[in-house]
Short mmCIF file of C-alpha atoms in Angstrom, two decimals:
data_model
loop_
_atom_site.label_atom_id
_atom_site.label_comp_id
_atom_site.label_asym_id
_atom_site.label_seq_id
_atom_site.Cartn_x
_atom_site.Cartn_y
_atom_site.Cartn_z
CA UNK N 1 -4.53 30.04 8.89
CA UNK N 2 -5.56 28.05 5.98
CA UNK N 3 -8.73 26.76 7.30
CA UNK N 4 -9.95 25.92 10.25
CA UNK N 5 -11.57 22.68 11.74
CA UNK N 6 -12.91 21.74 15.37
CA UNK N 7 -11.63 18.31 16.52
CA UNK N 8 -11.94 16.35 19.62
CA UNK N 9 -10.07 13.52 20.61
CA UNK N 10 -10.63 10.81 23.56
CA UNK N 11 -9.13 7.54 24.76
CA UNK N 12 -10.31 4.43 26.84
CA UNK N 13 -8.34 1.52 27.81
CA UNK N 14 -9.34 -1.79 27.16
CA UNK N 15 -9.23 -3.74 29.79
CA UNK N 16 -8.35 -7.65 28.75
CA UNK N 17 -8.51 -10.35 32.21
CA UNK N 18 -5.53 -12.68 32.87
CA UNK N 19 -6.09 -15.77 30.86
CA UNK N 20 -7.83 -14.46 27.99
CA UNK N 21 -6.33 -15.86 24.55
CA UNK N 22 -4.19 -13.90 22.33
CA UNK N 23 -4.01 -13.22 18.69
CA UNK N 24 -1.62 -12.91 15.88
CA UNK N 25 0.25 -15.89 16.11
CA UNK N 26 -0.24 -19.62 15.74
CA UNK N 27 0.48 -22.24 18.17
CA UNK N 28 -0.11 -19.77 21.08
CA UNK N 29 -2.63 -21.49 23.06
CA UNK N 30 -2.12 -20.47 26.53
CA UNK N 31 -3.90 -17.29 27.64
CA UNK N 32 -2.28 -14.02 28.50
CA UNK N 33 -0.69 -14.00 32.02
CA UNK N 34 -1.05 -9.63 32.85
CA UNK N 35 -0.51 -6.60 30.92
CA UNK N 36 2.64 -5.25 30.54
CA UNK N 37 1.41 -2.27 28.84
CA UNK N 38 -1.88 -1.23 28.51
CA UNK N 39 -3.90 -1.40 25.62
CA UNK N 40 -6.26 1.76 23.86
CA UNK N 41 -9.06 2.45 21.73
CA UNK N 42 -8.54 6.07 20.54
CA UNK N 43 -11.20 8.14 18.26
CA UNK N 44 -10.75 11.80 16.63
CA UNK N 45 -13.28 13.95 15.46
CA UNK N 46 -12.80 16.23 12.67
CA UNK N 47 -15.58 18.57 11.45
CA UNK N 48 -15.71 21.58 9.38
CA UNK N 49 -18.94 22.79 10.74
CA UNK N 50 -21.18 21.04 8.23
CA UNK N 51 -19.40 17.90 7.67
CA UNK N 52 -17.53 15.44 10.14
CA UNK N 53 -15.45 12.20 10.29
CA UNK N 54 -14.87 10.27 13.18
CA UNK N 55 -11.51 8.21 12.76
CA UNK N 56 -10.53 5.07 15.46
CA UNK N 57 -7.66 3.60 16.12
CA UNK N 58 -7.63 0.48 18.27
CA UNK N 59 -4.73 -1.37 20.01
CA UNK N 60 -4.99 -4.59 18.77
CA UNK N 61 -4.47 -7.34 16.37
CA UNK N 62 -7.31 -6.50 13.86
CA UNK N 63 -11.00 -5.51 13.97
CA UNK N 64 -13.78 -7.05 11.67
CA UNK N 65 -16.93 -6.09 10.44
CA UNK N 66 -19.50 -7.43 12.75
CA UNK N 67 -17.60 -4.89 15.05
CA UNK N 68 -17.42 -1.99 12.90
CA UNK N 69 -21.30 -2.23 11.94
CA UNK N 70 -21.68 -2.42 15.57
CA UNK N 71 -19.67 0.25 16.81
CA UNK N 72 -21.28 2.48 14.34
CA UNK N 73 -24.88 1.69 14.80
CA UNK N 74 -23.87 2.60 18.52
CA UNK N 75 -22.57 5.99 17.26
CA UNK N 76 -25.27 6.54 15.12
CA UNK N 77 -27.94 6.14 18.46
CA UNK N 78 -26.45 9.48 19.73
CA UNK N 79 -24.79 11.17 16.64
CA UNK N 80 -26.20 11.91 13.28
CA UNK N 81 -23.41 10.69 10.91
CA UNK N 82 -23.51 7.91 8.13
CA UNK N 83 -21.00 4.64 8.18
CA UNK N 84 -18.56 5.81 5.53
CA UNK N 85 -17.62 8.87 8.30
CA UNK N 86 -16.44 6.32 10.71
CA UNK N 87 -12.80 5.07 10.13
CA UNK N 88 -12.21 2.17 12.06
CA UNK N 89 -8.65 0.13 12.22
CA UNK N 90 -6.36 -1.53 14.39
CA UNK N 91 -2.80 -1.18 14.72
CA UNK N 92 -1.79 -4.88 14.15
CA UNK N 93 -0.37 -5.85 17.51
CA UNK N 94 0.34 -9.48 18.10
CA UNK N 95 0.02 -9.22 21.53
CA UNK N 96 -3.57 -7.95 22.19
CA UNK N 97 -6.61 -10.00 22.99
CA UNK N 98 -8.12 -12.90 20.93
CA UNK N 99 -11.34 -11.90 19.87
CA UNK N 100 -11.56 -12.26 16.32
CA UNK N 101 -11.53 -15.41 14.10
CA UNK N 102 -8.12 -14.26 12.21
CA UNK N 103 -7.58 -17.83 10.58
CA UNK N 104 -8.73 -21.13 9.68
CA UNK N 105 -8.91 -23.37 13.01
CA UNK N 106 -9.00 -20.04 15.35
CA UNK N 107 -12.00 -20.85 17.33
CA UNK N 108 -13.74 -17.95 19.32
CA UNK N 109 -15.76 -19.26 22.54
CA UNK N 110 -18.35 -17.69 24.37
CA UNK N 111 -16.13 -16.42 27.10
CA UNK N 112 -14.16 -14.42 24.30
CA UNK N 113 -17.33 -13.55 22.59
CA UNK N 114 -18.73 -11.42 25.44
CA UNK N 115 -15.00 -9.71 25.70
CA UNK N 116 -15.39 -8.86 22.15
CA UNK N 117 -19.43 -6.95 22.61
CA UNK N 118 -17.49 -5.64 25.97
CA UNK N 119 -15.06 -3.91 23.54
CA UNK N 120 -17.19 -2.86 21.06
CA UNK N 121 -19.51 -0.81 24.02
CA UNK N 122 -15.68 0.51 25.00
CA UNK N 123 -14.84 1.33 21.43
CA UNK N 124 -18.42 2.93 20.28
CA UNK N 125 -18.43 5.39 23.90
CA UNK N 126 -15.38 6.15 23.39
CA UNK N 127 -16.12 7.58 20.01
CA UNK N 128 -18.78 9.32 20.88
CA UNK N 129 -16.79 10.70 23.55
CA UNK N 130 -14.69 12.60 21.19
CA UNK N 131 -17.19 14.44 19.44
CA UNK N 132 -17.62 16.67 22.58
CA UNK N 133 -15.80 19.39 23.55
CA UNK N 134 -14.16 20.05 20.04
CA UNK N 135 -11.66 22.65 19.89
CA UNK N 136 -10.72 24.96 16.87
CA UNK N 137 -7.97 23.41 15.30
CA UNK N 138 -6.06 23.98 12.15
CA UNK N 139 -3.65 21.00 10.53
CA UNK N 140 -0.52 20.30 9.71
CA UNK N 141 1.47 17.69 7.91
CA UNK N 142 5.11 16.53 7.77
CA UNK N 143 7.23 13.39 6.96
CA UNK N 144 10.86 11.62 7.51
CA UNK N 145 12.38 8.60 7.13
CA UNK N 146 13.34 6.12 9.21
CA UNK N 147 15.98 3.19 8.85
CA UNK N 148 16.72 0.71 11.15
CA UNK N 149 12.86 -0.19 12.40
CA UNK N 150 11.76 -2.53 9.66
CA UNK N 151 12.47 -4.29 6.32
CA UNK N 152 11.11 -6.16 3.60
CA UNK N 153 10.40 -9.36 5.86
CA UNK N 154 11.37 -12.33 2.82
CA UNK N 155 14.02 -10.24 0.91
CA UNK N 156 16.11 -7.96 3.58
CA UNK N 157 17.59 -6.27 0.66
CA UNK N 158 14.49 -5.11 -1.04
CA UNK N 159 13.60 -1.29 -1.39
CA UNK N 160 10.63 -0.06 0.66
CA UNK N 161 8.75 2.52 1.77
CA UNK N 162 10.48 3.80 5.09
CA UNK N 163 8.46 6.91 5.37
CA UNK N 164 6.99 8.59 7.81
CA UNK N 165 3.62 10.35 8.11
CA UNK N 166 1.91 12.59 10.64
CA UNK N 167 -0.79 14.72 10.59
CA UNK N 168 -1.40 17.37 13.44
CA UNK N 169 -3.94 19.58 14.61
CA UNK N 170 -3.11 22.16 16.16
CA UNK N 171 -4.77 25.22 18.46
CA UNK N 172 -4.49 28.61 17.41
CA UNK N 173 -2.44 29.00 21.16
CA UNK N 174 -0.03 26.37 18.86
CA UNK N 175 -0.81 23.24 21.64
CA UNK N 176 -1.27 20.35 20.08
CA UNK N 177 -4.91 18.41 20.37
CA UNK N 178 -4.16 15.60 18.31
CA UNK N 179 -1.07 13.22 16.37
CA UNK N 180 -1.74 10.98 13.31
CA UNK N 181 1.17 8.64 12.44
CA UNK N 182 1.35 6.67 9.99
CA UNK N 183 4.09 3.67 8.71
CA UNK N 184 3.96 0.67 7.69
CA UNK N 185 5.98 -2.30 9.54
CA UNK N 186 4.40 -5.33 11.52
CA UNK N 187 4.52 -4.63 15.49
CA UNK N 188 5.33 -8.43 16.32
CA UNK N 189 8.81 -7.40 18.38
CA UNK N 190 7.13 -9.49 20.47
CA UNK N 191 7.08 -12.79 19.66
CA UNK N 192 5.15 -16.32 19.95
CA UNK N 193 6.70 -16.81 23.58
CA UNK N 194 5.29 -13.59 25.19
CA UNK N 195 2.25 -14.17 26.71
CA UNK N 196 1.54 -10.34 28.34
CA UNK N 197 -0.83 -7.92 26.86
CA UNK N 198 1.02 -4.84 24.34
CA UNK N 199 0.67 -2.45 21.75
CA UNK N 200 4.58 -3.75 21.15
CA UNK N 201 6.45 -0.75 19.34
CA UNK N 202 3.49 1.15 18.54
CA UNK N 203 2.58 1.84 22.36
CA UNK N 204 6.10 3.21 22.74
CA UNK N 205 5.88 6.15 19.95
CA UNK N 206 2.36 7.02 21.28
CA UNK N 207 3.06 7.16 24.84
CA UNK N 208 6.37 8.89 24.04
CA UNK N 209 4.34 11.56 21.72
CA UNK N 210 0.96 12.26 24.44
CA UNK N 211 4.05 12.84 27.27
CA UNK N 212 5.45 15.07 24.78
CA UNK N 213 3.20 17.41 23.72
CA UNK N 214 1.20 17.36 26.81
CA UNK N 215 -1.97 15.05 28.51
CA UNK N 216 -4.39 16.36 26.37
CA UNK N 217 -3.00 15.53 23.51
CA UNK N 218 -3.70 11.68 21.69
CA UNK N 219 -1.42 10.05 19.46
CA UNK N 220 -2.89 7.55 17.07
CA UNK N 221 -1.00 4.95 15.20
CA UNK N 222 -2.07 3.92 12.17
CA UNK N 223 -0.46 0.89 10.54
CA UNK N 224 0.26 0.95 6.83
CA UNK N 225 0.84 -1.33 3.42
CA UNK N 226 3.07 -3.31 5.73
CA UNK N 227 2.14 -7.11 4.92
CA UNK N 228 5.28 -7.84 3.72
CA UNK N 229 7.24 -5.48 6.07
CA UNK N 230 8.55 -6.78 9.63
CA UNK N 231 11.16 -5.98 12.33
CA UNK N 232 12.41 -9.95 11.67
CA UNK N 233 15.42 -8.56 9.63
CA UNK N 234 16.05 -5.73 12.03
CA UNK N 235 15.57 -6.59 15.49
CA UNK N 236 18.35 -7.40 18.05
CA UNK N 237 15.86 -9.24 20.08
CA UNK N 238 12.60 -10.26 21.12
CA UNK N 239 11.91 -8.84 24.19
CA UNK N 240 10.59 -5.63 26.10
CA UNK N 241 13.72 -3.71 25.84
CA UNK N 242 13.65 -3.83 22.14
CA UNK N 243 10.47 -2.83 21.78
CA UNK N 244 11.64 0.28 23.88
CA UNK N 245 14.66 1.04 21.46
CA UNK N 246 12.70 0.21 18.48
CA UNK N 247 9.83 2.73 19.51
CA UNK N 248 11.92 5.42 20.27
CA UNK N 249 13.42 5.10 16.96
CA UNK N 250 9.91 6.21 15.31
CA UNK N 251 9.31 8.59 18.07
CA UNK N 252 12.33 10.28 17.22
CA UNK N 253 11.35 10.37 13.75
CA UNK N 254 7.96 11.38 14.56
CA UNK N 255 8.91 14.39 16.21
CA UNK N 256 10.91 15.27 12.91
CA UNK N 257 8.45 15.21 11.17
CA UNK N 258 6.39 17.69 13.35
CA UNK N 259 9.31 19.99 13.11
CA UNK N 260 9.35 20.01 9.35
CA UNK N 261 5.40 20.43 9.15
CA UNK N 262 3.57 22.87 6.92
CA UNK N 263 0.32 23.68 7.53
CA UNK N 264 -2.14 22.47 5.07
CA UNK N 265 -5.84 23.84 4.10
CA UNK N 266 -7.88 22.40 5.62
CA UNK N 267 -11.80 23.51 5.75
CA UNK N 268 -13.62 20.65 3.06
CA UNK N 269 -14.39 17.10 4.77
CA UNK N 270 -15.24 14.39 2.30
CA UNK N 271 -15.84 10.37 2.60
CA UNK N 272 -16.49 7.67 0.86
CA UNK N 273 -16.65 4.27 1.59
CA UNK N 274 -17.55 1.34 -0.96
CA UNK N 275 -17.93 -2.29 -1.05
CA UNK N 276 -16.15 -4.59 -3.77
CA UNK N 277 -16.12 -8.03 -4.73
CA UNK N 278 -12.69 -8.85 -4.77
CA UNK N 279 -10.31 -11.13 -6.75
CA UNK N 280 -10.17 -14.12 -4.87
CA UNK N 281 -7.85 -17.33 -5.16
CA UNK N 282 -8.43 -20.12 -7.33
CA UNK N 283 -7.15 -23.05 -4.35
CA UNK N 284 -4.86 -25.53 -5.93
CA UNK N 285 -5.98 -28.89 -5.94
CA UNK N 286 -5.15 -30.87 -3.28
CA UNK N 287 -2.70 -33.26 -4.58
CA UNK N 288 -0.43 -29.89 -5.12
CA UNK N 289 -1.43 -28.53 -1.86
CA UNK N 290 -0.28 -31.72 -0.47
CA UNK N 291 3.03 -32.25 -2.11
CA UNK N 292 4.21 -27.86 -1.52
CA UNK N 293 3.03 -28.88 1.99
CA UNK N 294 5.46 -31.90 2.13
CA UNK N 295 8.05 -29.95 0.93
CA UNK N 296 7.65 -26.95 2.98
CA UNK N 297 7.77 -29.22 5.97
CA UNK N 298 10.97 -31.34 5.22
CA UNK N 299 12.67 -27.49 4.42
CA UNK N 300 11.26 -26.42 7.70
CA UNK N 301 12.61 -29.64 9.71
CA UNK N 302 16.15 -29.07 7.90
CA UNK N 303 16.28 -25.69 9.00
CA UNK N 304 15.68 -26.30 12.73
CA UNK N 305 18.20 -28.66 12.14
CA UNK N 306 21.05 -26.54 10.63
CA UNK N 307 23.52 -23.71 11.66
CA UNK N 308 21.25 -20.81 10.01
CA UNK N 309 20.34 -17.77 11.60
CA UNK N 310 17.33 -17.51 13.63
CA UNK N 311 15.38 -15.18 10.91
CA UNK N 312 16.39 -17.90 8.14
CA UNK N 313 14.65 -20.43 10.55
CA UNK N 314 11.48 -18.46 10.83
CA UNK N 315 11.34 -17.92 6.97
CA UNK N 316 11.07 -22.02 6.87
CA UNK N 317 9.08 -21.95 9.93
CA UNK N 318 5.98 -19.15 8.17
CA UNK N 319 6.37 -21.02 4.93
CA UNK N 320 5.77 -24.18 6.19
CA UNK N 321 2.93 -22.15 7.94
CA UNK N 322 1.25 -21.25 4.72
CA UNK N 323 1.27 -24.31 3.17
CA UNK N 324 -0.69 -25.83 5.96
CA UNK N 325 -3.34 -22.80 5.81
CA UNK N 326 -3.84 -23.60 1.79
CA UNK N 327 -4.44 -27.16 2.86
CA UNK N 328 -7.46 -26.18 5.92
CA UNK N 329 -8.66 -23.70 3.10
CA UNK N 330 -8.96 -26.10 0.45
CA UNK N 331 -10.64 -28.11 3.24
CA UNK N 332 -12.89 -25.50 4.58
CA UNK N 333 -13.89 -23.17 1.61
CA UNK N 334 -12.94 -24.98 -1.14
CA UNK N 335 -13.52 -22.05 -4.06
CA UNK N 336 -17.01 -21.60 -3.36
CA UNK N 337 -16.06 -17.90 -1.63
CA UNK N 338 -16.74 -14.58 -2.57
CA UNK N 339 -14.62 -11.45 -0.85
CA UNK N 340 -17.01 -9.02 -0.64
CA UNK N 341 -15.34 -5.96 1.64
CA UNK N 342 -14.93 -2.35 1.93
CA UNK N 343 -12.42 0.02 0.76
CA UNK N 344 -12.77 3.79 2.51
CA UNK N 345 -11.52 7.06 1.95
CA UNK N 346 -11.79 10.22 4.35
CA UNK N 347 -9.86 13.44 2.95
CA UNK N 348 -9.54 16.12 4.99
CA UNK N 349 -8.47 19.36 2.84
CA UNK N 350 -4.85 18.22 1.25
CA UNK N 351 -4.64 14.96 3.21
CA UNK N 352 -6.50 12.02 2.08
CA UNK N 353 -6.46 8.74 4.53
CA UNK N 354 -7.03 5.23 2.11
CA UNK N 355 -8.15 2.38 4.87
CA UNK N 356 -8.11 -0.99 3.15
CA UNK N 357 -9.53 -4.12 5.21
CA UNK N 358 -6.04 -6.16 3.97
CA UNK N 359 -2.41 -7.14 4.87
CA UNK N 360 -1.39 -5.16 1.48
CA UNK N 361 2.24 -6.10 0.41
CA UNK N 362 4.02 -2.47 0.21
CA UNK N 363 4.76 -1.90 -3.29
CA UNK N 364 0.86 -1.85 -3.45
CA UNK N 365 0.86 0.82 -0.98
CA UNK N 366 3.52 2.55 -2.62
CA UNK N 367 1.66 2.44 -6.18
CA UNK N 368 -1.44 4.41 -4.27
CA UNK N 369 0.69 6.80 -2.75
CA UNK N 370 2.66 7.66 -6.07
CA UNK N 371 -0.39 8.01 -8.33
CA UNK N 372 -3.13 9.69 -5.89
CA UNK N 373 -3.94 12.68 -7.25
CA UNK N 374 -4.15 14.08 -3.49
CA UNK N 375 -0.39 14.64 -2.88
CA UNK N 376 -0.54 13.57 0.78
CA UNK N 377 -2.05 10.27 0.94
CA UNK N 378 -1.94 7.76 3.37
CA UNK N 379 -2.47 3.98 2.91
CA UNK N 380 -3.77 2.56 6.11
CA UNK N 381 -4.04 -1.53 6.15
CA UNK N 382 -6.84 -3.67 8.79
CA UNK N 383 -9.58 -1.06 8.26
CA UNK N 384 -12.78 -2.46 8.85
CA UNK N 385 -11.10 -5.90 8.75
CA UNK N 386 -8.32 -7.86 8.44
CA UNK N 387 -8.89 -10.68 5.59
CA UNK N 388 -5.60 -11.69 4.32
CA UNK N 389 -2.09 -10.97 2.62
CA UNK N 390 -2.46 -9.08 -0.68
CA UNK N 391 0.91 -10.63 -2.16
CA UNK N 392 2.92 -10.05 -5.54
CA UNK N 393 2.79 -12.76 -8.07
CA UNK N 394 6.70 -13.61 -7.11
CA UNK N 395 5.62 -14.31 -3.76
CA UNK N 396 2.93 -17.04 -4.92
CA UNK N 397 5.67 -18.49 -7.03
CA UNK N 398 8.06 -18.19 -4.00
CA UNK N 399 5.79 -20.20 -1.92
CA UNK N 400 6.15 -17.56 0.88
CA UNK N 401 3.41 -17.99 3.70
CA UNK N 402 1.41 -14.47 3.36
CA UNK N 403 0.41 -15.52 -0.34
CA UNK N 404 0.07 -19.39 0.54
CA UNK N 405 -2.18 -18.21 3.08
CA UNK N 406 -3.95 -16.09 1.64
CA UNK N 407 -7.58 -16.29 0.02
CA UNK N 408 -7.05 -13.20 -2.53
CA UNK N 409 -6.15 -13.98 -6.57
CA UNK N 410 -2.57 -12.72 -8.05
CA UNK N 411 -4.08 -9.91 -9.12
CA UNK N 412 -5.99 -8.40 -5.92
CA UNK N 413 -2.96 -6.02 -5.85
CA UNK N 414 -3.18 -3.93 -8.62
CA UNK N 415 -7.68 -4.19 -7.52
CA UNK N 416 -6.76 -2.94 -4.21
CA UNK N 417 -4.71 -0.22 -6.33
CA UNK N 418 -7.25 0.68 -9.08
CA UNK N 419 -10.33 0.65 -7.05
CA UNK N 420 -8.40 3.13 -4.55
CA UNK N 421 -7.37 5.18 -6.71
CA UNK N 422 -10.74 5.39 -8.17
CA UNK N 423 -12.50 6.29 -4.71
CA UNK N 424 -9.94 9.25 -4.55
CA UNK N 425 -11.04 10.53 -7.72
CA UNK N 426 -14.62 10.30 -7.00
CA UNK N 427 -13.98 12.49 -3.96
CA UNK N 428 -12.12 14.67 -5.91
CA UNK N 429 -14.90 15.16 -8.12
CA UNK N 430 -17.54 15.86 -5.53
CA UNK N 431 -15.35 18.79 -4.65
CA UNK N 432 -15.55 19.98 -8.59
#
């Protein structure tokens, strides 16, 4: 072996009630009418003995950080570990429960409030949950490719990053405790019409891996740089079956990946998490706002109109989308804002995990990936929150809806890049 670690995993549904609201797209206002698939919060410990990182994935839309503080002050009541060794993200469904203020005009009532502290207490036991019973493990890491799952969601044609990541930890009896996988592609399958509870795509692959390699072993999804990457190219439809075929494509590739695994060392444990203020937008003046918004509208009302595809329609459709979100911003923030948020890094021997709290356009992702000095590294979006679209300057000038919407400057990208790259190093040189 290379190293050894001791991990423990757990998992906890979370339970959301008929008629709850739910989040990730507008217009949806009626509440969820059942579950079609249930829901998780899953947390991994890794320790070396002297250090340890806790790392939570949750089933939903996004988390923020009211909820992260919270979940790790209840951690921290039964476990002595700091914030920065608590990785908390979601896995971007758009089908889980509405707890969150996401956007301008999302309003969060009290009924949705007390679901929210409900699943924090789920999210923080759980947790702690998985820092018993740890088993010596060692790790492993392997990727693939897939093709067919997503694409570039405003240019089909563009090049992206199609790869696939997953980390496992292994027993020295070669089971398998835990799965890590990591791509980047929104789960929203599912669209604006379905009104039951999902973990869309992602659910499939995870379910399909814990069946695999037996029930003690937790897969956890982890989304990455995927705010400009979507099924909306790629999908045949929008309902359960294709979420089915669509997660058994990454399963498939998944399980590739495991096969082509090589064991990595694996003994030194190091985190960091820091807090930035980042680049935000300078909001157009409202005249502007008003007359892209005008515009964006009469495209969108041509395009329901006309004989264009049904993806073509919901390009008009999210533009027109934006525009009105600059307009409530202007309206509701104005550009006295700051961005304050966190970026976070856990490496685990030759594996380093980068969590941004962002919708991070891919080539972003991409960039961190390319010029980490730690040769596996992940880029992991809606960690510790979920605060907008970091877009490319062509987007802005596109007047596409994830930079229309969005509060971050033009150049929050190549921030987001810098500062974690920077963070990498740092760990880096607490190893030296």
């Amino acid at each position: 072996m290379k190293g050894q670690l001791f991990v423990g995993v757990s998992k906890s549904e979370i339970d959301v009630p008929e008629g709850m609201k739910m989040a990730g797209y507008m217009g949806r206002d009626q509440g969820n009418i059942g579950t079609h698939d249930s829901i998780y919060t899953k947390a991994m410990t890794i320790s070396n003995g002297l250090e340890k990182a806790i790392l939570i994935t949750n089933d939903m839309l996004c988390v923020d950080e009211e909820m992260v503080k919270k979940v790790v002050s209840k951690i921290k009541e039964e476990i002595d570990i700091e914030e920065k060794n608590v990785f908390v993200c979601a896995i971007h469904t758009h089908s889980g429960p509405e707890i969150i203020k996401w956007m301008p005009g999302v309003y969060i009532d009290d009924e949705h409030k007390k679901l929210k502290e409900k699943i924090i207490d789920i999210i923080a036991k759980n947790a702690i949950e998985s820092t018993k019973n740890l088993i010596l493990s060692y790790m492993k890491f392997g990727k693939s490719e897939i093709n067919g799952l997503g694409s570039n969601r405003i240019d089909k044609d563009a090049d992206f990053d199609n790869s696939v990541n997953v980390i496992s930890f292994n027993t020295e009896e070669d089971k398998i405790v835990g799965v890590i996988v990591n791509h980047g592609c929104h789960p929203t399958i599912l669209g604006l019409d379905n009104l039951l509870i999902s973990a869309d795509y992602p659910g499939v692959v995870q379910r399909e891996i814990e069946q695999k390699y037996g029930e003690n072993c937790i897969c956890m999804f982890m989304n990455g740089a995927c705010g400009d990457i979507s099924t909306r190219f790629t999908r045949k439809s929008q309902d359960f079956d294709e979420v089915e075929r669509k997660g058994m494509l990454l399963f498939d590739k998944v399980v590739e990946a495991m096969d082509n695994s090589l064991e990595l060392d694996c003994n030194e444990i190091y985190c960091v998490k820091e807090y930035f203020n980042f680049p935000k937008k300078e909001l157009p003046n409202r005249d502007v706002a008003m007359k892209h918004y005008e515009e964006a509208k009469s495209n969108r009302e041509l395009a329901l109109q006309g004989e264009i595809s049904s993806d073509d329609k919901r390009l008009a459709e999210t533009k027109y989308q934006g525009a009105a979100i600059t307009l409530k911003l202007i309206d509701t923030l104005g550009n006295d804002y700051e961005i304050n948020a966190p970026i976070q890094v856990v490496k685990v021997g030759g594996v380093a995990i980068v969590g941004v709290p962002v919708e991070l356009f891919n080539e972003f992702g991409v960039s961190i990936k390319n010029n980490s000095k730690v040769k596996n590294t992940l880029v992991v979006g809606y960690t510790s929150g979920m605060l907008g679209y970091v877009y490319t300057k062509e987007s802005y000038e596109n007047g596409d809806y994830e930079a229309w919407s969005s509060i971050f400057g033009g150049i929050a990208g190549d921030f987001v890049v810098d500062k974690s790259l920077k963070l990498i190093e740092d760990i880096i040189k607490l190893r030296d």
